[in-house]
Structures are given as structure tokens and as C-alpha cells.
Tab-separated table of C-alpha atoms in Angstrom:
chain	number	residue	atom	x	y	z
A	1	MET	CA	-16.210	0.614	-48.720
A	2	PRO	CA	-19.756	-0.658	-46.849
A	3	SER	CA	-19.447	-4.572	-46.137
A	4	GLY	CA	-22.927	-5.424	-45.861
A	5	SER	CA	-23.313	-4.920	-42.233
A	6	GLU	CA	-23.444	-1.754	-39.839
A	7	ALA	CA	-21.507	-3.163	-37.005
A	8	LEU	CA	-18.850	-4.558	-38.719
A	9	ASP	CA	-18.594	-1.348	-41.100
A	10	LEU	CA	-18.141	-0.455	-36.748
A	11	VAL	CA	-15.345	-3.050	-36.236
A	12	LEU	CA	-13.572	-2.146	-39.358
A	13	GLY	CA	-13.079	1.634	-38.354
A	14	GLY	CA	-15.795	2.426	-41.073
A	15	GLY	CA	-15.889	-0.211	-43.849
A	16	LEU	CA	-12.999	-2.075	-45.792
A	17	PRO	CA	-10.317	-0.023	-47.397
A	18	ARG	CA	-10.611	0.460	-50.798
A	19	ASP	CA	-8.570	0.104	-53.547
A	20	ALA	CA	-7.095	-2.719	-51.548
A	21	ILE	CA	-6.407	-6.314	-50.723
A	22	VAL	CA	-8.353	-7.633	-47.613
A	23	LEU	CA	-8.102	-11.827	-46.571
A	24	LEU	CA	-11.171	-13.642	-45.252
A	25	VAL	CA	-10.291	-16.055	-43.838
A	26	GLY	CA	-11.876	-19.070	-40.787
A	27	ALA	CA	-12.340	-22.778	-41.014
A	28	PRO	CA	-15.444	-24.268	-43.910
A	29	GLY	CA	-19.145	-23.257	-42.254
A	30	SER	CA	-17.689	-20.597	-40.720
A	31	GLY	CA	-19.789	-17.757	-42.618
A	32	LYS	CA	-16.712	-16.754	-45.009
A	33	THR	CA	-19.100	-17.308	-49.070
A	34	LEU	CA	-22.026	-15.698	-46.864
A	35	LEU	CA	-20.474	-12.135	-45.422
A	36	ALA	CA	-18.936	-12.155	-49.405
A	37	GLN	CA	-22.344	-12.049	-50.689
A	38	GLN	CA	-23.167	-9.771	-48.320
A	39	THR	CA	-20.625	-7.180	-49.895
A	40	VAL	CA	-20.533	-7.738	-53.524
A	41	PHE	CA	-24.842	-7.174	-53.304
A	42	ALA	CA	-23.642	-3.919	-51.054
A	43	ASN	CA	-21.689	-2.325	-53.555
A	44	GLY	CA	-22.085	-3.698	-56.757
A	45	THR	CA	-23.308	-1.233	-59.374
A	46	SER	CA	-24.143	-1.303	-62.626
A	47	ASP	CA	-21.898	1.444	-64.240
A	48	HIS	CA	-18.995	-0.917	-61.186
A	49	PRO	CA	-20.082	-4.389	-60.787
A	50	ALA	CA	-19.570	-6.912	-58.485
A	51	LEU	CA	-17.077	-9.700	-59.645
A	52	PHE	CA	-17.778	-12.991	-57.528
A	53	LEU	CA	-15.154	-15.774	-59.451
A	54	THR	CA	-14.658	-19.455	-58.003
A	55	THR	CA	-11.873	-20.914	-58.916
A	56	GLY	CA	-11.822	-25.238	-57.630
A	57	SER	CA	-13.533	-25.574	-54.371
A	58	GLU	CA	-17.609	-25.282	-55.266
A	59	PRO	CA	-18.934	-25.386	-57.964
A	60	LEU	CA	-20.248	-22.051	-59.546
A	61	GLU	CA	-23.982	-23.203	-59.971
A	62	LYS	CA	-23.727	-23.756	-56.440
A	63	VAL	CA	-23.175	-20.680	-54.464
A	64	LEU	CA	-25.837	-19.671	-56.792
A	65	ARG	CA	-28.051	-22.157	-55.803
A	66	TYR	CA	-27.407	-21.411	-52.383
A	67	GLY	CA	-27.077	-17.886	-53.145
A	68	GLU	CA	-31.016	-17.887	-53.368
A	69	THR	CA	-32.145	-18.710	-50.048
A	70	LEU	CA	-30.294	-15.036	-48.636
A	71	SER	CA	-32.649	-12.183	-48.796
A	72	PHE	CA	-30.123	-9.709	-49.328
A	73	PHE	CA	-30.063	-11.526	-53.387
A	74	ASP	CA	-31.494	-9.708	-56.152
A	75	SER	CA	-31.532	-12.131	-59.311
A	76	HIS	CA	-32.438	-9.112	-61.600
A	77	ALA	CA	-29.139	-7.951	-60.185
A	78	VAL	CA	-27.120	-10.999	-61.423
A	79	GLY	CA	-24.949	-10.178	-64.551
A	80	LYS	CA	-25.771	-6.529	-64.100
A	81	ARG	CA	-24.433	-5.650	-61.080
A	82	VAL	CA	-22.970	-8.095	-59.763
A	83	VAL	CA	-21.001	-10.760	-62.270
A	84	TYR	CA	-20.817	-14.503	-61.680
A	85	GLU	CA	-18.153	-16.649	-62.898
A	86	ASP	CA	-16.241	-19.942	-62.295
A	87	LEU	CA	-11.833	-19.632	-62.751
A	88	GLY	CA	-12.035	-22.943	-62.133
A	89	ILE	CA	-12.174	-24.498	-65.195
A	90	THR	CA	-9.154	-21.755	-66.616
A	91	LEU	CA	-7.120	-22.716	-63.469
A	92	ARG	CA	-7.378	-26.621	-64.292
A	93	ASP	CA	-6.184	-25.475	-68.122
A	94	SER	CA	-4.028	-22.801	-67.939
A	95	GLY	CA	-2.859	-23.035	-64.655
A	96	LEU	CA	-2.473	-19.856	-62.336
A	97	LEU	CA	-1.073	-18.057	-65.845
A	98	GLY	CA	-4.282	-18.344	-67.665
A	99	VAL	CA	-6.015	-17.028	-64.456
A	100	LEU	CA	-4.454	-14.168	-64.335
A	101	ASP	CA	-4.787	-13.036	-67.625
A	102	ARG	CA	-8.301	-14.067	-67.816
A	103	LEU	CA	-8.569	-11.444	-64.330
A	104	ARG	CA	-6.924	-8.701	-66.302
A	105	GLU	CA	-9.452	-9.184	-68.943
A	106	LEU	CA	-12.532	-9.516	-66.566
A	107	ILE	CA	-10.532	-6.031	-64.540
A	108	GLN	CA	-10.309	-4.298	-67.465
A	109	ALA	CA	-14.181	-4.996	-68.979
A	110	TYR	CA	-16.140	-4.714	-65.741
A	111	GLN	CA	-14.050	-1.807	-64.271
A	112	PRO	CA	-15.774	-3.385	-61.090
A	113	SER	CA	-15.621	-1.965	-57.506
A	114	ILE	CA	-15.041	-4.473	-55.177
A	115	MET	CA	-13.496	-8.817	-56.511
A	116	VAL	CA	-14.776	-11.390	-54.840
A	117	ILE	CA	-11.705	-14.806	-54.811
A	118	ASP	CA	-13.793	-17.686	-53.059
A	119	SER	CA	-11.696	-19.386	-52.409
A	120	PHE	CA	-8.174	-18.175	-53.263
A	121	ARG	CA	-6.588	-20.935	-51.325
A	122	ALA	CA	-8.012	-23.410	-53.881
A	123	MET	CA	-5.394	-21.875	-56.118
A	124	SER	CA	-2.309	-22.546	-54.409
A	125	SER	CA	-2.524	-26.574	-55.627
A	126	TYR	CA	-1.765	-25.341	-58.872
A	127	ALA	CA	1.381	-23.700	-58.600
A	128	ASP	CA	4.760	-25.469	-59.119
A	129	ARG	CA	7.963	-26.076	-55.992
A	130	THR	CA	9.965	-23.137	-57.297
A	131	GLY	CA	8.299	-20.557	-56.434
A	132	GLY	CA	4.998	-20.400	-58.640
A	133	PHE	CA	3.061	-19.572	-56.406
A	134	ARG	CA	5.234	-16.412	-54.891
A	135	ARG	CA	5.619	-15.391	-58.795
A	136	PHE	CA	1.265	-15.268	-59.878
A	137	LEU	CA	0.993	-13.249	-55.691
A	138	HIS	CA	3.365	-10.322	-57.039
A	139	ASP	CA	2.248	-10.102	-60.137
A	140	LEU	CA	-1.936	-10.509	-59.308
A	141	ALA	CA	-0.971	-7.896	-56.039
A	142	GLY	CA	0.671	-5.705	-59.094
A	143	THR	CA	-2.485	-5.731	-61.535
A	144	VAL	CA	-5.318	-5.226	-59.007
A	145	SER	CA	-3.303	-2.307	-57.393
A	146	ALA	CA	-3.612	-0.487	-60.987
A	147	PHE	CA	-6.999	-0.665	-60.871
A	148	PRO	CA	-9.156	1.239	-58.435
A	149	VAL	CA	-10.864	-2.189	-56.995
A	150	THR	CA	-11.097	-3.775	-53.649
A	151	SER	CA	-10.254	-7.294	-53.931
A	152	LEU	CA	-11.836	-9.952	-51.525
A	153	TRP	CA	-9.659	-13.149	-51.302
A	154	LEU	CA	-11.390	-16.419	-49.155
A	155	GLY	CA	-9.795	-19.261	-48.036
A	156	GLU	CA	-9.480	-22.299	-45.638
A	157	TYR	CA	-6.790	-21.430	-43.024
A	158	GLU	CA	-5.315	-22.254	-39.868
A	159	ASP	CA	-4.234	-20.166	-37.531
A	160	ASP	CA	-0.044	-21.167	-37.892
A	161	SER	CA	-1.063	-19.962	-41.730
A	162	LEU	CA	-1.668	-16.781	-40.772
A	163	ARG	CA	2.466	-15.746	-40.063
A	164	ARG	CA	3.745	-18.097	-43.180
A	165	GLY	CA	1.686	-18.074	-45.785
A	166	PRO	CA	2.859	-15.461	-48.553
A	167	GLU	CA	-0.605	-13.651	-49.392
A	168	PHE	CA	-0.916	-12.788	-45.620
A	169	ALA	CA	2.187	-10.397	-46.114
A	170	VAL	CA	0.970	-9.009	-49.089
A	171	ALA	CA	-2.735	-8.140	-47.923
A	172	ASP	CA	-3.974	-4.925	-46.727
A	173	ALA	CA	-6.627	-6.162	-43.689
A	174	ILE	CA	-6.541	-10.005	-42.572
A	175	VAL	CA	-10.392	-10.289	-40.597
A	176	SER	CA	-10.812	-13.914	-39.736
A	177	MET	CA	-13.382	-16.163	-38.886
A	178	GLU	CA	-13.395	-18.712	-35.865
A	179	THR	CA	-16.242	-21.255	-35.391
A	180	GLU	CA	-16.382	-23.482	-31.819
A	181	HIS	CA	-18.832	-25.883	-30.470
A	182	THR	CA	-19.895	-25.133	-26.514
A	183	GLY	CA	-21.742	-28.734	-25.820
A	184	SER	CA	-24.676	-28.101	-28.050
A	185	GLY	CA	-24.519	-25.195	-29.098
A	186	THR	CA	-22.175	-23.181	-31.361
A	187	THR	CA	-20.808	-19.925	-31.229
A	188	ARG	CA	-18.658	-17.778	-33.608
A	189	ALA	CA	-16.362	-15.139	-33.336
A	190	LEU	CA	-14.493	-12.175	-36.016
A	191	GLN	CA	-11.496	-10.556	-35.459
A	192	ILE	CA	-9.342	-8.596	-37.307
A	193	HIS	CA	-5.084	-9.277	-37.081
A	194	LYS	CA	-4.595	-6.497	-39.850
A	195	LEU	CA	-6.202	-3.640	-41.259
A	196	ARG	CA	-3.205	-1.215	-42.639
A	197	GLY	CA	-3.922	2.898	-42.318
A	198	GLY	CA	-6.810	2.396	-40.217
A	199	GLY	CA	-8.121	2.018	-36.329
A	200	TYR	CA	-10.233	-0.801	-35.479
A	201	LEU	CA	-12.222	-2.620	-32.456
A	202	ALA	CA	-9.715	-4.769	-30.897
A	203	GLY	CA	-10.615	-7.945	-29.584
A	204	LYS	CA	-13.681	-10.909	-31.450
A	205	HIS	CA	-16.630	-9.867	-31.854
A	206	ALA	CA	-19.562	-12.111	-31.802
A	207	TYR	CA	-21.447	-12.952	-35.307
A	208	ARG	CA	-24.889	-15.049	-36.384
A	209	LEU	CA	-25.463	-15.854	-40.185
A	210	SER	CA	-28.499	-16.267	-41.305
A	211	ALA	CA	-30.800	-15.834	-43.896
A	212	ASP	CA	-30.277	-12.066	-44.157
A	213	GLY	CA	-26.971	-12.755	-43.819
A	214	MET	CA	-24.420	-11.838	-41.048
A	215	LYS	CA	-25.201	-10.075	-38.047
A	216	VAL	CA	-22.241	-8.695	-35.814
A	217	PHE	CA	-22.195	-7.937	-32.191
A	218	LEU	CA	-19.039	-5.296	-30.916
A	219	ARG	CA	-17.429	-6.509	-28.199
A	220	PRO	CA	-19.311	-5.007	-24.708
A	221	ALA	CA	-17.306	-2.288	-24.234
A	222	GLU	CA	-18.213	1.579	-23.174
A	223	PRO	CA	-17.138	4.099	-26.363
A	224	VAL	CA	-14.474	6.449	-24.424
A	225	GLY	CA	-16.585	10.653	-24.323
A	226	MET	CA	-19.465	9.047	-24.689
A	227	PRO	CA	-21.852	11.696	-21.995
A	228	GLY	CA	-22.839	10.750	-18.713
A	229	GLN	CA	-26.677	11.616	-16.704
A	230	LEU	CA	-25.351	10.187	-12.775
A	231	GLY	CA	-27.499	12.318	-10.171
A	232	THR	CA	-26.522	14.888	-7.778
A	233	GLU	CA	-28.855	13.826	-5.413
A	234	ARG	CA	-29.699	10.372	-2.737
A	235	SER	CA	-32.896	9.705	-3.182
A	236	ALA	CA	-34.648	6.533	-1.111
A	237	SER	CA	-34.464	2.633	-2.660
A	238	GLY	CA	-38.032	2.035	-1.216
A	239	VAL	CA	-37.283	-1.816	0.445
A	240	GLN	CA	-36.965	-0.581	4.294
A	241	ALA	CA	-34.545	-2.536	5.657
A	242	LEU	CA	-31.978	-1.836	2.484
A	243	ASP	CA	-33.169	2.474	3.562
A	244	ASP	CA	-32.639	1.696	7.635
A	245	MET	CA	-29.415	0.350	6.863
A	246	LEU	CA	-28.402	2.784	3.756
A	247	GLY	CA	-29.294	6.079	6.129
A	248	HIS	CA	-28.715	8.386	2.853
A	249	GLY	CA	-30.327	6.459	0.249
A	250	HIS	CA	-28.100	6.269	-3.019
A	251	TRP	CA	-26.934	7.433	-6.192
A	252	PRO	CA	-29.349	7.854	-9.495
A	253	GLY	CA	-27.127	5.318	-11.633
A	254	THR	CA	-25.960	2.885	-8.369
A	255	SER	CA	-25.319	-0.427	-9.137
A	256	THR	CA	-26.590	-2.575	-5.953
A	257	LEU	CA	-25.783	-6.979	-5.669
A	258	VAL	CA	-27.807	-8.887	-3.556
A	259	ALA	CA	-26.297	-11.778	-2.751
A	260	GLY	CA	-28.105	-14.846	-0.809
A	261	PRO	CA	-29.056	-18.614	-0.524
A	262	THR	CA	-32.505	-20.294	-2.148
A	263	GLY	CA	-36.152	-18.306	-0.832
A	264	ILE	CA	-34.318	-15.452	1.039
A	265	GLY	CA	-35.854	-12.716	-0.417
A	266	LYS	CA	-33.554	-11.471	-3.469
A	267	THR	CA	-36.087	-11.137	-6.055
A	268	LEU	CA	-38.511	-10.204	-4.032
A	269	MET	CA	-36.802	-7.210	-2.957
A	270	GLY	CA	-36.056	-6.356	-6.644
A	271	LEU	CA	-38.586	-5.926	-7.617
A	272	HIS	CA	-40.343	-4.803	-4.060
A	273	TYR	CA	-37.577	-1.709	-5.186
A	274	LEU	CA	-38.429	-1.345	-8.645
A	275	PHE	CA	-42.725	-1.772	-7.810
A	276	ARG	CA	-41.847	1.596	-5.384
A	277	GLY	CA	-40.298	2.700	-7.883
A	278	LEU	CA	-43.103	2.395	-9.796
A	279	ASP	CA	-45.418	4.062	-7.692
A	280	GLN	CA	-42.904	7.547	-7.802
A	281	GLY	CA	-43.223	7.444	-11.065
A	282	GLU	CA	-40.344	6.133	-12.640
A	283	PRO	CA	-39.656	3.458	-15.252
A	284	ALA	CA	-38.574	0.258	-14.333
A	285	LEU	CA	-37.035	-2.863	-15.916
A	286	ILE	CA	-37.078	-6.526	-15.503
A	287	ILE	CA	-33.750	-8.287	-17.394
A	288	THR	CA	-34.641	-11.847	-16.458
A	289	MET	CA	-33.587	-15.507	-17.337
A	290	ARG	CA	-35.221	-16.825	-14.406
A	291	GLU	CA	-39.086	-16.711	-15.130
A	292	ASP	CA	-41.058	-16.160	-17.743
A	293	PRO	CA	-43.948	-13.825	-18.173
A	294	ALA	CA	-46.797	-15.710	-17.520
A	295	HIS	CA	-44.745	-17.089	-14.066
A	296	LEU	CA	-43.746	-13.423	-13.166
A	297	GLU	CA	-47.282	-12.517	-13.185
A	298	ARG	CA	-48.025	-14.791	-11.020
A	299	SER	CA	-45.619	-13.719	-8.851
A	300	VAL	CA	-45.783	-10.221	-7.870
A	301	ALA	CA	-49.900	-10.380	-7.745
A	302	ARG	CA	-49.033	-12.190	-4.628
A	303	PHE	CA	-47.892	-8.464	-3.547
A	304	GLY	CA	-51.059	-6.581	-5.546
A	305	TRP	CA	-48.850	-5.455	-8.208
A	306	THR	CA	-49.326	-6.352	-12.136
A	307	LEU	CA	-46.624	-6.615	-14.974
A	308	ASP	CA	-49.846	-4.496	-16.837
A	309	THR	CA	-48.244	-1.397	-14.919
A	310	PRO	CA	-47.236	1.892	-17.468
A	311	GLY	CA	-43.898	2.584	-17.685
A	312	LEU	CA	-42.623	-1.572	-17.183
A	313	THR	CA	-41.383	-3.026	-19.062
A	314	VAL	CA	-39.839	-6.824	-19.557
A	315	MET	CA	-37.229	-8.804	-21.491
A	316	TYR	CA	-37.418	-12.002	-20.894
A	317	ARG	CA	-35.230	-14.652	-22.602
A	318	SER	CA	-34.701	-18.184	-22.292
A	319	PRO	CA	-31.913	-19.661	-21.264
A	320	VAL	CA	-32.314	-21.773	-23.832
A	321	ASP	CA	-30.361	-22.177	-26.697
A	322	LEU	CA	-29.834	-17.817	-25.558
A	323	HIS	CA	-27.120	-16.756	-28.153
A	324	VAL	CA	-25.632	-14.942	-25.448
A	325	ASP	CA	-23.849	-11.848	-26.994
A	326	GLU	CA	-26.634	-11.331	-29.176
A	327	TRP	CA	-29.176	-10.750	-26.201
A	328	VAL	CA	-26.475	-8.467	-24.407
A	329	ASP	CA	-26.005	-6.132	-27.601
A	330	GLU	CA	-30.247	-6.170	-26.895
A	331	LEU	CA	-29.794	-5.840	-23.145
A	332	LEU	CA	-27.241	-2.452	-24.180
A	333	ASP	CA	-29.912	-1.230	-26.597
A	334	GLU	CA	-32.652	-1.277	-24.413
A	335	VAL	CA	-31.197	0.417	-21.000
A	336	GLY	CA	-29.142	2.987	-23.573
A	337	GLY	CA	-32.243	4.160	-25.157
A	338	SER	CA	-34.955	3.437	-22.434
A	339	LYS	CA	-35.818	5.902	-20.336
A	340	ALA	CA	-36.297	3.271	-17.042
A	341	LYS	CA	-34.560	4.919	-14.038
A	342	ARG	CA	-34.676	1.032	-12.302
A	343	ALA	CA	-33.698	-1.973	-13.308
A	344	LEU	CA	-33.512	-5.969	-11.512
A	345	LEU	CA	-31.245	-8.085	-13.276
A	346	ASP	CA	-31.981	-11.686	-12.214
A	347	SER	CA	-30.185	-13.429	-12.110
A	348	LEU	CA	-26.098	-13.221	-12.718
A	349	GLY	CA	-25.379	-16.371	-12.408
A	350	ASP	CA	-27.893	-17.472	-15.621
A	351	LEU	CA	-25.444	-14.561	-16.783
A	352	ARG	CA	-22.586	-16.535	-15.868
A	353	THR	CA	-23.878	-19.545	-16.851
A	354	ALA	CA	-24.649	-18.124	-20.650
A	355	SER	CA	-21.527	-17.026	-20.758
A	356	LEU	CA	-18.300	-18.599	-22.608
A	357	ASN	CA	-15.982	-17.279	-19.907
A	358	GLN	CA	-15.407	-15.914	-16.971
A	359	THR	CA	-13.213	-12.453	-18.985
A	360	ARG	CA	-16.866	-12.260	-21.126
A	361	PHE	CA	-18.601	-12.806	-18.655
A	362	ARG	CA	-16.953	-9.671	-16.874
A	363	GLU	CA	-17.145	-7.585	-20.254
A	364	TYR	CA	-20.808	-8.536	-20.154
A	365	LEU	CA	-21.448	-6.945	-16.452
A	366	TYR	CA	-18.929	-4.035	-17.005
A	367	SER	CA	-20.357	-2.747	-20.646
A	368	LEU	CA	-23.410	-3.013	-18.361
A	369	LEU	CA	-22.660	-1.101	-15.187
A	370	GLN	CA	-21.180	1.510	-17.395
A	371	ARG	CA	-24.084	1.860	-19.600
A	372	ALA	CA	-26.370	1.973	-16.374
A	373	ALA	CA	-24.294	4.241	-14.545
A	374	HIS	CA	-24.065	6.811	-17.354
A	375	ASN	CA	-27.427	6.266	-18.808
A	376	GLY	CA	-28.891	7.294	-14.743
A	377	THR	CA	-30.423	3.894	-13.653
A	378	SER	CA	-29.903	2.499	-11.292
A	379	LEU	CA	-29.044	-1.333	-11.894
A	380	MET	CA	-30.148	-4.127	-9.147
A	381	MET	CA	-28.665	-7.570	-9.424
A	382	THR	CA	-29.618	-10.842	-7.675
A	383	TYR	CA	-26.828	-13.765	-6.967
A	384	GLU	CA	-27.707	-16.898	-5.811
A	385	LEU	CA	-25.308	-18.308	-3.119
A	386	PRO	CA	-24.960	-22.188	-2.647
A	387	GLN	CA	-24.481	-21.865	1.959
A	388	LEU	CA	-27.745	-21.356	3.598
A	389	PHE	CA	-25.760	-20.564	6.670
A	390	GLY	CA	-22.634	-18.832	7.557
A	391	VAL	CA	-21.209	-17.106	4.349
A	392	THR	CA	-17.542	-16.776	4.715
A	393	LYS	CA	-16.950	-15.145	1.343
A	394	LEU	CA	-18.688	-14.411	-1.849
A	395	PRO	CA	-17.574	-16.304	-5.221
A	396	GLU	CA	-15.881	-14.669	-8.138
A	397	ALA	CA	-18.525	-15.243	-10.258
A	398	SER	CA	-20.712	-12.561	-8.191
A	399	ALA	CA	-18.240	-9.859	-8.985
A	400	SER	CA	-19.084	-8.402	-6.129
A	401	ASP	CA	-16.352	-5.426	-6.332
A	402	LEU	CA	-18.268	-3.873	-9.627
A	403	ALA	CA	-21.091	-2.991	-7.811
A	404	ASP	CA	-21.463	-0.183	-5.557
A	405	ASP	CA	-23.718	-1.769	-2.401
A	406	VAL	CA	-23.284	-5.459	-1.983
A	407	VAL	CA	-26.104	-6.338	0.144
A	408	LEU	CA	-25.442	-9.873	1.538
A	409	LEU	CA	-29.282	-12.341	2.639
A	410	GLN	CA	-28.441	-15.470	4.123
A	411	TYR	CA	-30.358	-17.543	6.658
A	412	GLU	CA	-30.301	-18.295	11.053
A	413	GLN	CA	-30.921	-20.990	12.964
A	414	GLU	CA	-32.377	-20.139	16.761
A	415	ALA	CA	-32.824	-23.345	18.095
A	416	SER	CA	-35.697	-25.193	15.857
A	417	LYS	CA	-36.571	-22.446	14.008
A	418	LEU	CA	-35.033	-20.849	10.475
A	419	THR	CA	-34.868	-16.754	10.495
A	420	ARG	CA	-33.207	-14.618	7.956
A	421	THR	CA	-30.381	-12.495	7.917
A	422	VAL	CA	-29.413	-9.388	6.384
A	423	MET	CA	-26.081	-6.916	6.117
A	424	LEU	CA	-24.321	-4.075	3.820
A	425	LEU	CA	-21.165	-5.425	3.119
A	426	LYS	CA	-20.608	-2.478	0.729
A	427	THR	CA	-21.339	1.107	0.019
A	428	ARG	CA	-18.896	2.993	-2.482
A	429	ALA	CA	-18.450	6.439	-1.692
A	430	SER	CA	-20.692	6.481	0.913
A	431	GLY	CA	-21.196	5.526	4.912
A	432	HIS	CA	-23.826	2.495	5.932
A	433	HIS	CA	-24.672	0.059	9.298
A	434	ALA	CA	-22.388	-2.111	9.872
A	435	GLU	CA	-23.919	-4.616	11.450
A	436	MET	CA	-25.796	-8.105	11.028
A	437	ARG	CA	-29.507	-7.642	11.386
A	438	GLN	CA	-32.932	-9.752	11.208
A	439	PHE	CA	-35.470	-9.249	8.837
A	440	GLU	CA	-39.406	-10.199	7.654
A	441	ILE	CA	-40.987	-10.262	4.667
A	442	THR	CA	-44.264	-8.193	4.570
A	443	LEU	CA	-46.675	-7.052	2.316
A	444	ASP	CA	-44.563	-3.901	1.785
A	445	GLY	CA	-41.821	-5.677	1.396
A	446	LEU	CA	-38.364	-6.546	3.386
A	447	ALA	CA	-38.250	-5.045	6.612
A	448	LEU	CA	-35.369	-5.015	9.358
A	449	VAL	CA	-37.096	-6.904	12.702
A	450	PRO	CA	-36.230	-4.207	15.938
A	451	PRO	CA	-33.519	-5.474	17.816
A	452	GLY	CA	-33.886	-7.439	20.949
């Protein structure tokens, strides 16, 4: 059964299990009611409407008033395809037994395709201490199992409740929704804890809430069996200093890390790399959180280039209030769906800062490298080092182990003059010249200084 979110259906392995009991758990404000509203409008029909039942947590009028602000809420469908009812009065006056009788009446009368109870946990406070809630739960599970109806139970549960609550043993599927406050922002992630009889995508998947509903961003991972487009012929990068040290060029789909201190020429090397490719008819992509298009246009104009060059795409996002999972999702789609043969990510440090932690950052980067390689897109990445001189190791955040080629740029001091040096530390599946060489920045790019 569709949840109303295509990405969430992928996480669930195809959608919500039909004729099953699904527990949707999370803290207040995590989006449980929003998702439930999205689901009922995606599934309710005139013959088999969706039932949305409130209990003692929120008044029905409040749920409807909030629902009217959502883009998918159809007021003409209310009472026909989607039926709302407040069980709060029944619960207060007749307890759990009265609620059970009323639920049976509603199911028999409407023959719903899906039934939402919001909040399910609120009903447990009306049970006595002699196992009343367990008896109610047993009878309710038997009732809904006798009809072709999918039950969606919402509740504010803590993590330890997932192990102790009797409703979790009855449930066929458990979806948890978490909210985490980080600095001035908020991140949300959902996770499948249980899904009987079906496969699902494990791990935490970020999501965002808006008037259009829940938008889920799949945890970055490369689909198994994704067709590759790895090239079989080497090509020159077009950056003279790099080509001189590589000797034989590099494979299409290669990832190159350029690490060095501020002002050394990392971004410039990447831009020369892209525009050389554009001169050869290779579409290119600039990925940046560092310079907006206006400032970037001024920088490239110094070398006679323009961002309006046919075949060039600029993907800029401000790091302020950046939702990194959404950005990575767009980026992977852009790389996977575009015809770009060369791409520049400027810079890895910005991506690392935007990521919640090192593990998440490496997931993003691994997926990006795999998507680029399979697409035949050669990717150059920059990383800023704090040391101006004498770099002895690259930090873990540079992810140098994931890149195919690693280029180190740094300064050297000769008397009262600074010189720039370049060294190719690593090339995967290829030989290279491993010595440190001086280079100069010219209008034609980075050029090695002749020895002596």
C-alpha cells in the first residue's frame, strides 16, 4: 500500500504492508500525524475510505484545522474518501471496551482500506492494572485481522518502549521517527525496526516536513548491480602540471583529491580541469558551497572563461541552513542523470562541516564517488589543509583513502620568497612521477617549473 511518499515506499521495500498493523512512533513534532494524513489521502476511495480516528491526545477539530494547511488535503474528500471521527468521548465515557465496540461498528460500516488511530498510546492510560490493556490489544488485533484493513497506530514512545510494550509484539511493522536538534537547526530521520515478511532498506533515512508532506531522502548507498560506464582509454586532464606527473593520463570516472592550504591554487586547478574538458566537448559540473555564481563568475572571467559556457552546470547551495541530506540527494541525481564527464566538488571540507558526523560524511562521499564512476564522470575534489608548510599527513576528513588520485599542494619558503610545490601522492592502478615539483600559476593553468 503506498504511503504517499515514493521514497518512503522504497525504504519499506514497496510500501506499507497491506492488511497489517503498523506502529508509527516518535516524539511530539516528529511528523507522525502529517505522514498519517498523507497516507490516508493517498489510499482512501469512495468504496473503501480511509478512517482517521483521534483519541485523547488532540481534538479532532485541531487535526482538521492543521490538515487544511496541507497541499494534499482535499476538503471535498472528507466524509467520502477520508472519514474523521473522535474516539475521545467514547474512551472517556465507556473506556476501552466502548472503543472496541465503536471500532467494530466503524469497520463494518465503512469497510476501510486503512485505519489510523492517533494517538494509540493515549488509550493505555484508560486500562486497569490487571492486564486490561493487553486484553484490549488482543481483541483489537483479532478484530482488525478479520477484515482487509491496514491499521496505522501512532504513538509517542521512548526507545525502551520498543522492547517492553505489548503493542510492539503485535505489530507487523514498526517505523520510528526521530528529531535531533543540532546547533540552530533540526534534523529528522526515520528507521524501520520491524517489517514482517518483507525486505526494507536498513539504517536511518533523513526526511523533511513541509506543507507538501513528508519528503524522505534515502540513506546514501549505491544500488547493487547498477550498470557501469567505466571507460577503457586514458585521457589527459588538461592541467599541464598534473598531466606531466601522471605521464599516461587518467581513466574516465577517476576521482582526484587536491589538498593544500589556502590560496595555493586548488580551486584554480579544478576550474582549469573543467574548462579544458569543455574545450574538448565534455560537459562539466561545478558543485560548490563556497562561492555563489556571481563571485564565481568574477573569478573565472580573469582567465577568459564564463559560467554561461554551453555544457557547464553550476550547482550552488548556501551552507547557511543547508539540509545536507536533501542536497546530497539532489547531487546524486544530478551526477547520475546528467551527461557531465567532468565535475569539481569545491570543497570536501564544506561537505564535512555540513554533515552530522564523520560516518555520515563518508557515506555521502562514497555514494558520490560510486555514482560518478558508474556514470563515467571524472570528479576532482578540493580539501583545505591548515598547514602552509611541511605537511606530513592528510587528515581523516580529507578521505584520501577513497580517492583514486591524491595531489598535495603546499608552500615552500626560499629566503624571503614563497614558492608553490606539487606532489602526486597516489594514483590507483597506475604509475606516476613521485617527486615534489615547483609550479607556477599562469593564464594557461598550473605549469611545472623546469628543474634547476
